[in-house]
Amino acid sequence: SQTIHQWPATLVQPVGSPLSLECTVEGTSNPNLYWYRQAAGRGLQLLFYSVGIGQISSEVPQNLSASRPQDRQFILSSKKLLLSDSGFYLCAWSTSATNEKLFFGSGTQLSVL
Amino acid sequence: EDQVTQSPEALRLQEGESSSLNCSYTVSGLRGLFWYRQDPGKGPEFLFTLYSAGEEKEKERLKATLTKKESFLHITAPKPEDSATYLCAVARIMEYGNKLVFGAGTILRVKS
């Protein structure tokens, strides 16, 4: 069966520090991968998605970047965090580009102080 | 612009008190409407997908219905374990495949 791992679960970082969140999927090959951010009281906002190794599409211009170094690994990064980067970050995968059914990781609660 | 609005923002029910959550949407070319359940501090869990007006799907005490402009999630005789945030999303076409646009969710609390 397929599983998705996301870590860390919580993270507290000072403003201006770098960020690296990692997500891996097991039990499937060539998944579509997604990074979402969820702010309190707001819907999930799509940040990045990838349909293959090295292919990244950005939905919202921001202080973040994403990379996919391996088929089942998706990384969210920042060189210098801003206060506005605080939120609940979710990684998700789907089986193909046209299959909208997403499977989510357990999320990372990021607090930038 | 695609938009998804969920109401109410929060709902408190007594155990056994049935009710409905609403999801209204505007999207060019609906490719599916999704319902997810999210427990505090966790990722959303898939519940249903509806593709055409008139379609209905059921799972235990939950039933989702779809019209041309909105979807309802009916909760029959809820139990405390049904307490969660329920998210609605619509799929639209993007450069690679489809994208889900989420509503802000309805926070449901069921008291025993």
PDB file of C-alpha atoms in Angstrom:
ATOM      1  CA  SER A   1       0.000   0.000   0.000  1.00  0.00           C
ATOM      2  CA  GLN A   2       1.049   3.571  -0.573  1.00  0.00           C
ATOM      3  CA  THR A   3       2.193   5.822   2.238  1.00  0.00           C
ATOM      4  CA  ILE A   4       3.376   9.402   2.427  1.00  0.00           C
ATOM      5  CA  HIS A   5       5.838  10.660   4.991  1.00  0.00           C
ATOM      6  CA  GLN A   6       6.315  14.288   5.886  1.00  0.00           C
ATOM      7  CA  TRP A   7       8.642  15.757   8.476  1.00  0.00           C
ATOM      8  CA  PRO A   8       9.138  17.430  10.831  1.00  0.00           C
ATOM      9  CA  ALA A   9       5.694  17.630  12.435  1.00  0.00           C
ATOM     10  CA  THR A  10       6.401  20.991  14.062  1.00  0.00           C
ATOM     11  CA  LEU A  11       9.077  23.569  13.484  1.00  0.00           C
ATOM     12  CA  VAL A  12       9.863  26.920  15.079  1.00  0.00           C
ATOM     13  CA  GLN A  13      12.283  29.074  13.139  1.00  0.00           C
ATOM     14  CA  PRO A  14      13.535  32.658  13.504  1.00  0.00           C
ATOM     15  CA  VAL A  15      12.910  35.226  10.780  1.00  0.00           C
ATOM     16  CA  GLY A  16      15.675  35.130   8.180  1.00  0.00           C
ATOM     17  CA  SER A  17      16.633  31.524   8.786  1.00  0.00           C
ATOM     18  CA  PRO A  18      16.548  28.854   6.028  1.00  0.00           C
ATOM     19  CA  LEU A  19      13.892  26.171   5.683  1.00  0.00           C
ATOM     20  CA  SER A  20      13.816  22.637   4.367  1.00  0.00           C
ATOM     21  CA  LEU A  21      10.736  20.416   4.582  1.00  0.00           C
ATOM     22  CA  GLU A  22      10.865  16.942   3.121  1.00  0.00           C
ATOM     23  CA  CYS A  23       8.194  14.623   1.813  1.00  0.00           C
ATOM     24  CA  THR A  24       8.550  11.082   0.503  1.00  0.00           C
ATOM     25  CA  VAL A  25       6.020   8.696  -0.990  1.00  0.00           C
ATOM     26  CA  GLU A  26       6.298   4.919  -0.821  1.00  0.00           C
ATOM     27  CA  GLY A  27       4.506   2.166  -2.666  1.00  0.00           C
ATOM     28  CA  THR A  28       3.957   3.955  -5.972  1.00  0.00           C
ATOM     29  CA  SER A  29       6.035   5.184  -8.880  1.00  0.00           C
ATOM     30  CA  ASN A  30       5.948   8.457 -10.801  1.00  0.00           C
ATOM     31  CA  PRO A  31       3.409  10.150  -8.525  1.00  0.00           C
ATOM     32  CA  ASN A  32       2.272  13.728  -8.980  1.00  0.00           C
ATOM     33  CA  LEU A  33       3.455  15.658  -5.945  1.00  0.00           C
ATOM     34  CA  TYR A  34       2.060  18.815  -4.363  1.00  0.00           C
ATOM     35  CA  TRP A  35       2.883  21.314  -1.619  1.00  0.00           C
ATOM     36  CA  TYR A  36      -0.056  23.138  -0.019  1.00  0.00           C
ATOM     37  CA  ARG A  37      -0.149  25.735   2.757  1.00  0.00           C
ATOM     38  CA  GLN A  38      -3.087  26.112   5.107  1.00  0.00           C
ATOM     39  CA  ALA A  39      -3.513  29.332   7.060  1.00  0.00           C
ATOM     40  CA  ALA A  40      -5.897  29.445  10.013  1.00  0.00           C
ATOM     41  CA  GLY A  41      -9.493  29.892   8.830  1.00  0.00           C
ATOM     42  CA  ARG A  42      -8.527  29.762   5.165  1.00  0.00           C
ATOM     43  CA  GLY A  43      -8.585  27.098   2.495  1.00  0.00           C
ATOM     44  CA  LEU A  44      -5.599  25.123   1.338  1.00  0.00           C
ATOM     45  CA  GLN A  45      -3.446  27.126  -1.047  1.00  0.00           C
ATOM     46  CA  LEU A  46      -1.496  25.249  -3.711  1.00  0.00           C
ATOM     47  CA  LEU A  47       2.155  26.320  -3.681  1.00  0.00           C
ATOM     48  CA  PHE A  48       3.950  23.912  -6.023  1.00  0.00           C
ATOM     49  CA  TYR A  49       3.245  20.787  -8.004  1.00  0.00           C
ATOM     50  CA  SER A  50       5.398  18.342  -9.925  1.00  0.00           C
ATOM     51  CA  VAL A  51       4.580  15.662 -12.474  1.00  0.00           C
ATOM     52  CA  GLY A  52       8.124  14.285 -12.691  1.00  0.00           C
ATOM     53  CA  ILE A  53      11.741  14.485 -11.539  1.00  0.00           C
ATOM     54  CA  GLY A  54      13.135  17.980 -11.955  1.00  0.00           C
ATOM     55  CA  GLN A  55       9.793  19.404 -13.108  1.00  0.00           C
ATOM     56  CA  ILE A  56       8.320  22.022 -10.768  1.00  0.00           C
ATOM     57  CA  SER A  57       5.410  24.368 -11.387  1.00  0.00           C
ATOM     58  CA  SER A  58       4.785  27.298  -9.072  1.00  0.00           C
ATOM     59  CA  GLU A  59       1.271  28.536  -8.434  1.00  0.00           C
ATOM     60  CA  VAL A  60       2.005  31.544  -6.255  1.00  0.00           C
ATOM     61  CA  PRO A  61       5.096  33.822  -6.374  1.00  0.00           C
ATOM     62  CA  GLN A  62       6.618  33.825  -2.917  1.00  0.00           C
ATOM     63  CA  ASN A  63       9.600  33.357  -0.700  1.00  0.00           C
ATOM     64  CA  LEU A  64       9.614  29.588  -1.180  1.00  0.00           C
ATOM     65  CA  SER A  65      10.974  27.115  -3.713  1.00  0.00           C
ATOM     66  CA  ALA A  66      10.522  23.407  -4.340  1.00  0.00           C
ATOM     67  CA  SER A  67      12.665  20.635  -5.759  1.00  0.00           C
ATOM     68  CA  ARG A  68      12.147  17.027  -6.762  1.00  0.00           C
ATOM     69  CA  PRO A  69      15.548  15.325  -6.743  1.00  0.00           C
ATOM     70  CA  GLN A  70      14.100  11.813  -6.871  1.00  0.00           C
ATOM     71  CA  ASP A  71      10.884  10.284  -8.207  1.00  0.00           C
ATOM     72  CA  ARG A  72       9.218  10.014  -4.804  1.00  0.00           C
ATOM     73  CA  GLN A  73      10.886  12.890  -2.945  1.00  0.00           C
ATOM     74  CA  PHE A  74       9.620  16.454  -2.796  1.00  0.00           C
ATOM     75  CA  ILE A  75      11.366  19.226  -0.887  1.00  0.00           C
ATOM     76  CA  LEU A  76      10.110  22.678   0.094  1.00  0.00           C
ATOM     77  CA  SER A  77      12.796  25.266   0.816  1.00  0.00           C
ATOM     78  CA  SER A  78      13.424  28.864   1.665  1.00  0.00           C
ATOM     79  CA  LYS A  79      16.678  30.792   1.944  1.00  0.00           C
ATOM     80  CA  LYS A  80      15.269  33.381   4.373  1.00  0.00           C
ATOM     81  CA  LEU A  81      11.978  32.884   6.190  1.00  0.00           C
ATOM     82  CA  LEU A  82       9.475  35.690   6.671  1.00  0.00           C
ATOM     83  CA  LEU A  83       6.849  36.016   9.388  1.00  0.00           C
ATOM     84  CA  SER A  84       4.201  35.497   6.705  1.00  0.00           C
ATOM     85  CA  ASP A  85       5.618  32.045   5.940  1.00  0.00           C
ATOM     86  CA  SER A  86       4.069  30.696   9.139  1.00  0.00           C
ATOM     87  CA  GLY A  87       1.368  28.111   8.544  1.00  0.00           C
ATOM     88  CA  PHE A  88       0.510  24.445   8.200  1.00  0.00           C
ATOM     89  CA  TYR A  89       2.324  22.891   5.249  1.00  0.00           C
ATOM     90  CA  LEU A  90       0.946  19.802   3.606  1.00  0.00           C
ATOM     91  CA  CYS A  91       2.500  17.495   1.059  1.00  0.00           C
ATOM     92  CA  ALA A  92       0.196  15.433  -1.144  1.00  0.00           C
ATOM     93  CA  TRP A  93       0.364  12.994  -4.012  1.00  0.00           C
ATOM     94  CA  SER A  94      -1.917  11.665  -6.720  1.00  0.00           C
ATOM     95  CA  THR A  95      -1.580   8.799  -9.157  1.00  0.00           C
ATOM     96  CA  SER A  96      -1.633  10.779 -12.386  1.00  0.00           C
ATOM     97  CA  ALA A  97      -1.957  14.252 -13.729  1.00  0.00           C
ATOM     98  CA  THR A  98      -5.692  13.873 -14.321  1.00  0.00           C
ATOM     99  CA  ASN A  99      -6.559  12.046 -11.114  1.00  0.00           C
ATOM    100  CA  GLU A 100      -7.546  14.745  -8.679  1.00  0.00           C
ATOM    101  CA  LYS A 101      -7.900  12.445  -5.689  1.00  0.00           C
ATOM    102  CA  LEU A 102      -5.143  13.628  -3.407  1.00  0.00           C
ATOM    103  CA  PHE A 103      -3.555  11.742  -0.529  1.00  0.00           C
ATOM    104  CA  PHE A 104      -2.116  14.061   2.086  1.00  0.00           C
ATOM    105  CA  GLY A 105       0.750  13.760   4.519  1.00  0.00           C
ATOM    106  CA  SER A 106       0.360  14.570   8.195  1.00  0.00           C
ATOM    107  CA  GLY A 107       1.602  18.144   7.764  1.00  0.00           C
ATOM    108  CA  THR A 108       4.229  20.421   9.280  1.00  0.00           C
ATOM    109  CA  GLN A 109       3.221  23.275  11.568  1.00  0.00           C
ATOM    110  CA  LEU A 110       5.741  26.043  10.906  1.00  0.00           C
ATOM    111  CA  SER A 111       5.999  29.025  13.220  1.00  0.00           C
ATOM    112  CA  VAL A 112       8.309  31.849  12.189  1.00  0.00           C
ATOM    113  CA  LEU A 113       9.134  34.142  15.097  1.00  0.00           C
TER     114      LEU A 113
ATOM    115  CA  GLU B   1     -12.019  33.164 -11.087  1.00  0.00           C
ATOM    116  CA  ASP B   2     -12.740  29.812  -9.468  1.00  0.00           C
ATOM    117  CA  GLN B   3     -14.253  30.145  -6.034  1.00  0.00           C
ATOM    118  CA  VAL B   4     -15.421  27.772  -3.319  1.00  0.00           C
ATOM    119  CA  THR B   5     -17.462  29.019  -0.349  1.00  0.00           C
ATOM    120  CA  GLN B   6     -18.402  26.802   2.562  1.00  0.00           C
ATOM    121  CA  SER B   7     -21.063  27.496   5.162  1.00  0.00           C
ATOM    122  CA  PRO B   8     -21.446  27.632   8.016  1.00  0.00           C
ATOM    123  CA  GLU B   9     -17.919  28.328   9.223  1.00  0.00           C
ATOM    124  CA  ALA B  10     -18.632  26.368  12.381  1.00  0.00           C
ATOM    125  CA  LEU B  11     -21.446  24.090  13.474  1.00  0.00           C
ATOM    126  CA  ARG B  12     -22.229  22.648  16.861  1.00  0.00           C
ATOM    127  CA  LEU B  13     -24.587  19.680  17.068  1.00  0.00           C
ATOM    128  CA  GLN B  14     -25.863  17.418  19.771  1.00  0.00           C
ATOM    129  CA  GLU B  15     -25.239  13.745  19.254  1.00  0.00           C
ATOM    130  CA  GLY B  16     -28.018  12.432  17.000  1.00  0.00           C
ATOM    131  CA  GLU B  17     -28.961  15.880  15.673  1.00  0.00           C
ATOM    132  CA  SER B  18     -28.828  15.659  11.868  1.00  0.00           C
ATOM    133  CA  SER B  19     -27.735  18.627   9.745  1.00  0.00           C
ATOM    134  CA  SER B  20     -26.131  19.663   6.462  1.00  0.00           C
ATOM    135  CA  LEU B  21     -22.989  21.493   5.407  1.00  0.00           C
ATOM    136  CA  ASN B  22     -23.023  23.611   2.271  1.00  0.00           C
ATOM    137  CA  CYS B  23     -20.414  24.137  -0.430  1.00  0.00           C
ATOM    138  CA  SER B  24     -21.193  26.628  -3.204  1.00  0.00           C
ATOM    139  CA  TYR B  25     -18.826  26.989  -6.122  1.00  0.00           C
ATOM    140  CA  THR B  26     -18.091  28.844  -9.314  1.00  0.00           C
ATOM    141  CA  VAL B  27     -15.685  27.133 -11.677  1.00  0.00           C
ATOM    142  CA  SER B  28     -15.280  27.106 -15.423  1.00  0.00           C
ATOM    143  CA  GLY B  29     -15.747  23.496 -16.451  1.00  0.00           C
ATOM    144  CA  LEU B  30     -16.271  21.464 -13.282  1.00  0.00           C
ATOM    145  CA  ARG B  31     -14.156  18.333 -13.345  1.00  0.00           C
ATOM    146  CA  GLY B  32     -15.207  17.058  -9.976  1.00  0.00           C
ATOM    147  CA  LEU B  33     -16.204  18.164  -6.508  1.00  0.00           C
ATOM    148  CA  PHE B  34     -14.374  16.645  -3.561  1.00  0.00           C
ATOM    149  CA  TRP B  35     -15.125  16.352   0.136  1.00  0.00           C
ATOM    150  CA  TYR B  36     -12.349  15.809   2.660  1.00  0.00           C
ATOM    151  CA  ARG B  37     -12.313  15.387   6.425  1.00  0.00           C
ATOM    152  CA  GLN B  38      -9.495  16.959   8.450  1.00  0.00           C
ATOM    153  CA  ASP B  39      -8.765  16.244  12.093  1.00  0.00           C
ATOM    154  CA  PRO B  40      -6.815  18.848  14.112  1.00  0.00           C
ATOM    155  CA  GLY B  41      -3.105  18.860  13.301  1.00  0.00           C
ATOM    156  CA  LYS B  42      -3.462  16.257  10.545  1.00  0.00           C
ATOM    157  CA  GLY B  43      -3.700  16.154   6.781  1.00  0.00           C
ATOM    158  CA  PRO B  44      -7.094  15.976   5.044  1.00  0.00           C
ATOM    159  CA  GLU B  45      -8.582  12.537   4.430  1.00  0.00           C
ATOM    160  CA  PHE B  46     -10.538  11.861   1.238  1.00  0.00           C
ATOM    161  CA  LEU B  47     -14.273  11.206   1.606  1.00  0.00           C
ATOM    162  CA  PHE B  48     -16.105  11.593  -1.719  1.00  0.00           C
ATOM    163  CA  THR B  49     -15.853  12.707  -5.329  1.00  0.00           C
ATOM    164  CA  LEU B  50     -18.948  13.887  -7.240  1.00  0.00           C
ATOM    165  CA  TYR B  51     -18.827  14.544 -10.966  1.00  0.00           C
ATOM    166  CA  SER B  52     -22.293  15.473 -12.199  1.00  0.00           C
ATOM    167  CA  ALA B  53     -25.438  17.206 -10.938  1.00  0.00           C
ATOM    168  CA  GLY B  54     -27.789  14.779  -9.259  1.00  0.00           C
ATOM    169  CA  GLU B  55     -25.041  12.457  -8.151  1.00  0.00           C
ATOM    170  CA  GLU B  56     -25.067  11.207  -4.554  1.00  0.00           C
ATOM    171  CA  LYS B  57     -22.571   9.222  -2.510  1.00  0.00           C
ATOM    172  CA  GLU B  58     -22.809   7.780   0.985  1.00  0.00           C
ATOM    173  CA  LYS B  59     -20.373   6.621   3.631  1.00  0.00           C
ATOM    174  CA  GLU B  60     -21.649   5.618   7.048  1.00  0.00           C
ATOM    175  CA  ARG B  61     -23.497   8.662   8.456  1.00  0.00           C
ATOM    176  CA  LEU B  62     -22.394  10.969   5.623  1.00  0.00           C
ATOM    177  CA  LYS B  63     -24.118  11.600   2.309  1.00  0.00           C
ATOM    178  CA  ALA B  64     -22.851  14.030  -0.313  1.00  0.00           C
ATOM    179  CA  THR B  65     -25.045  15.490  -3.041  1.00  0.00           C
ATOM    180  CA  LEU B  66     -24.280  17.750  -6.000  1.00  0.00           C
ATOM    181  CA  THR B  67     -26.231  20.350  -7.967  1.00  0.00           C
ATOM    182  CA  LYS B  68     -25.013  22.685 -10.693  1.00  0.00           C
ATOM    183  CA  LYS B  69     -24.016  25.350  -8.183  1.00  0.00           C
ATOM    184  CA  GLU B  70     -23.525  23.666  -4.835  1.00  0.00           C
ATOM    185  CA  SER B  71     -22.925  20.517  -2.887  1.00  0.00           C
ATOM    186  CA  PHE B  72     -24.294  19.396   0.450  1.00  0.00           C
ATOM    187  CA  LEU B  73     -22.765  17.083   2.990  1.00  0.00           C
ATOM    188  CA  HIS B  74     -25.604  15.616   5.025  1.00  0.00           C
ATOM    189  CA  ILE B  75     -24.754  14.183   8.434  1.00  0.00           C
ATOM    190  CA  THR B  76     -27.369  11.829   9.841  1.00  0.00           C
ATOM    191  CA  ALA B  77     -27.448  11.126  13.589  1.00  0.00           C
ATOM    192  CA  PRO B  78     -23.879  12.351  14.131  1.00  0.00           C
ATOM    193  CA  LYS B  79     -21.604  10.994  16.838  1.00  0.00           C
ATOM    194  CA  PRO B  80     -18.791  12.798  18.697  1.00  0.00           C
ATOM    195  CA  GLU B  81     -16.233  11.018  16.506  1.00  0.00           C
ATOM    196  CA  ASP B  82     -17.647  12.878  13.494  1.00  0.00           C
ATOM    197  CA  SER B  83     -16.181  16.090  14.940  1.00  0.00           C
ATOM    198  CA  ALA B  84     -13.666  17.461  12.435  1.00  0.00           C
ATOM    199  CA  THR B  85     -13.207  20.124   9.790  1.00  0.00           C
ATOM    200  CA  TYR B  86     -14.894  19.228   6.520  1.00  0.00           C
ATOM    201  CA  LEU B  87     -13.299  20.633   3.381  1.00  0.00           C
ATOM    202  CA  CYS B  88     -14.851  21.003  -0.035  1.00  0.00           C
ATOM    203  CA  ALA B  89     -12.785  21.376  -3.218  1.00  0.00           C
ATOM    204  CA  VAL B  90     -13.416  21.673  -6.950  1.00  0.00           C
ATOM    205  CA  ALA B  91     -11.098  20.505  -9.696  1.00  0.00           C
ATOM    206  CA  ARG B  92     -10.158  22.744 -12.587  1.00  0.00           C
ATOM    207  CA  ILE B  93      -7.810  22.350 -15.494  1.00  0.00           C
ATOM    208  CA  MET B  94      -4.227  23.604 -15.205  1.00  0.00           C
ATOM    209  CA  GLU B  95      -1.138  23.233 -17.355  1.00  0.00           C
ATOM    210  CA  TYR B  96      -0.435  19.735 -16.098  1.00  0.00           C
ATOM    211  CA  GLY B  97      -3.584  17.860 -15.169  1.00  0.00           C
ATOM    212  CA  ASN B  98      -6.144  19.279 -12.796  1.00  0.00           C
ATOM    213  CA  LYS B  99      -5.941  21.456  -9.710  1.00  0.00           C
ATOM    214  CA  LEU B 100      -8.059  21.380  -6.589  1.00  0.00           C
ATOM    215  CA  VAL B 101      -9.379  24.704  -5.297  1.00  0.00           C
ATOM    216  CA  PHE B 102     -10.361  24.369  -1.639  1.00  0.00           C
ATOM    217  CA  GLY B 103     -12.919  26.159   0.482  1.00  0.00           C
ATOM    218  CA  ALA B 104     -12.054  27.343   4.008  1.00  0.00           C
ATOM    219  CA  GLY B 105     -13.921  24.456   5.587  1.00  0.00           C
ATOM    220  CA  THR B 106     -16.683  23.920   8.148  1.00  0.00           C
ATOM    221  CA  ILE B 107     -15.640  23.066  11.695  1.00  0.00           C
ATOM    222  CA  LEU B 108     -18.083  20.517  13.087  1.00  0.00           C
ATOM    223  CA  ARG B 109     -18.368  19.788  16.812  1.00  0.00           C
ATOM    224  CA  VAL B 110     -20.676  17.035  17.989  1.00  0.00           C
ATOM    225  CA  LYS B 111     -21.411  16.908  21.721  1.00  0.00           C
ATOM    226  CA  SER B 112     -22.556  13.805  23.543  1.00  0.00           C
TER     227      SER B 112
END
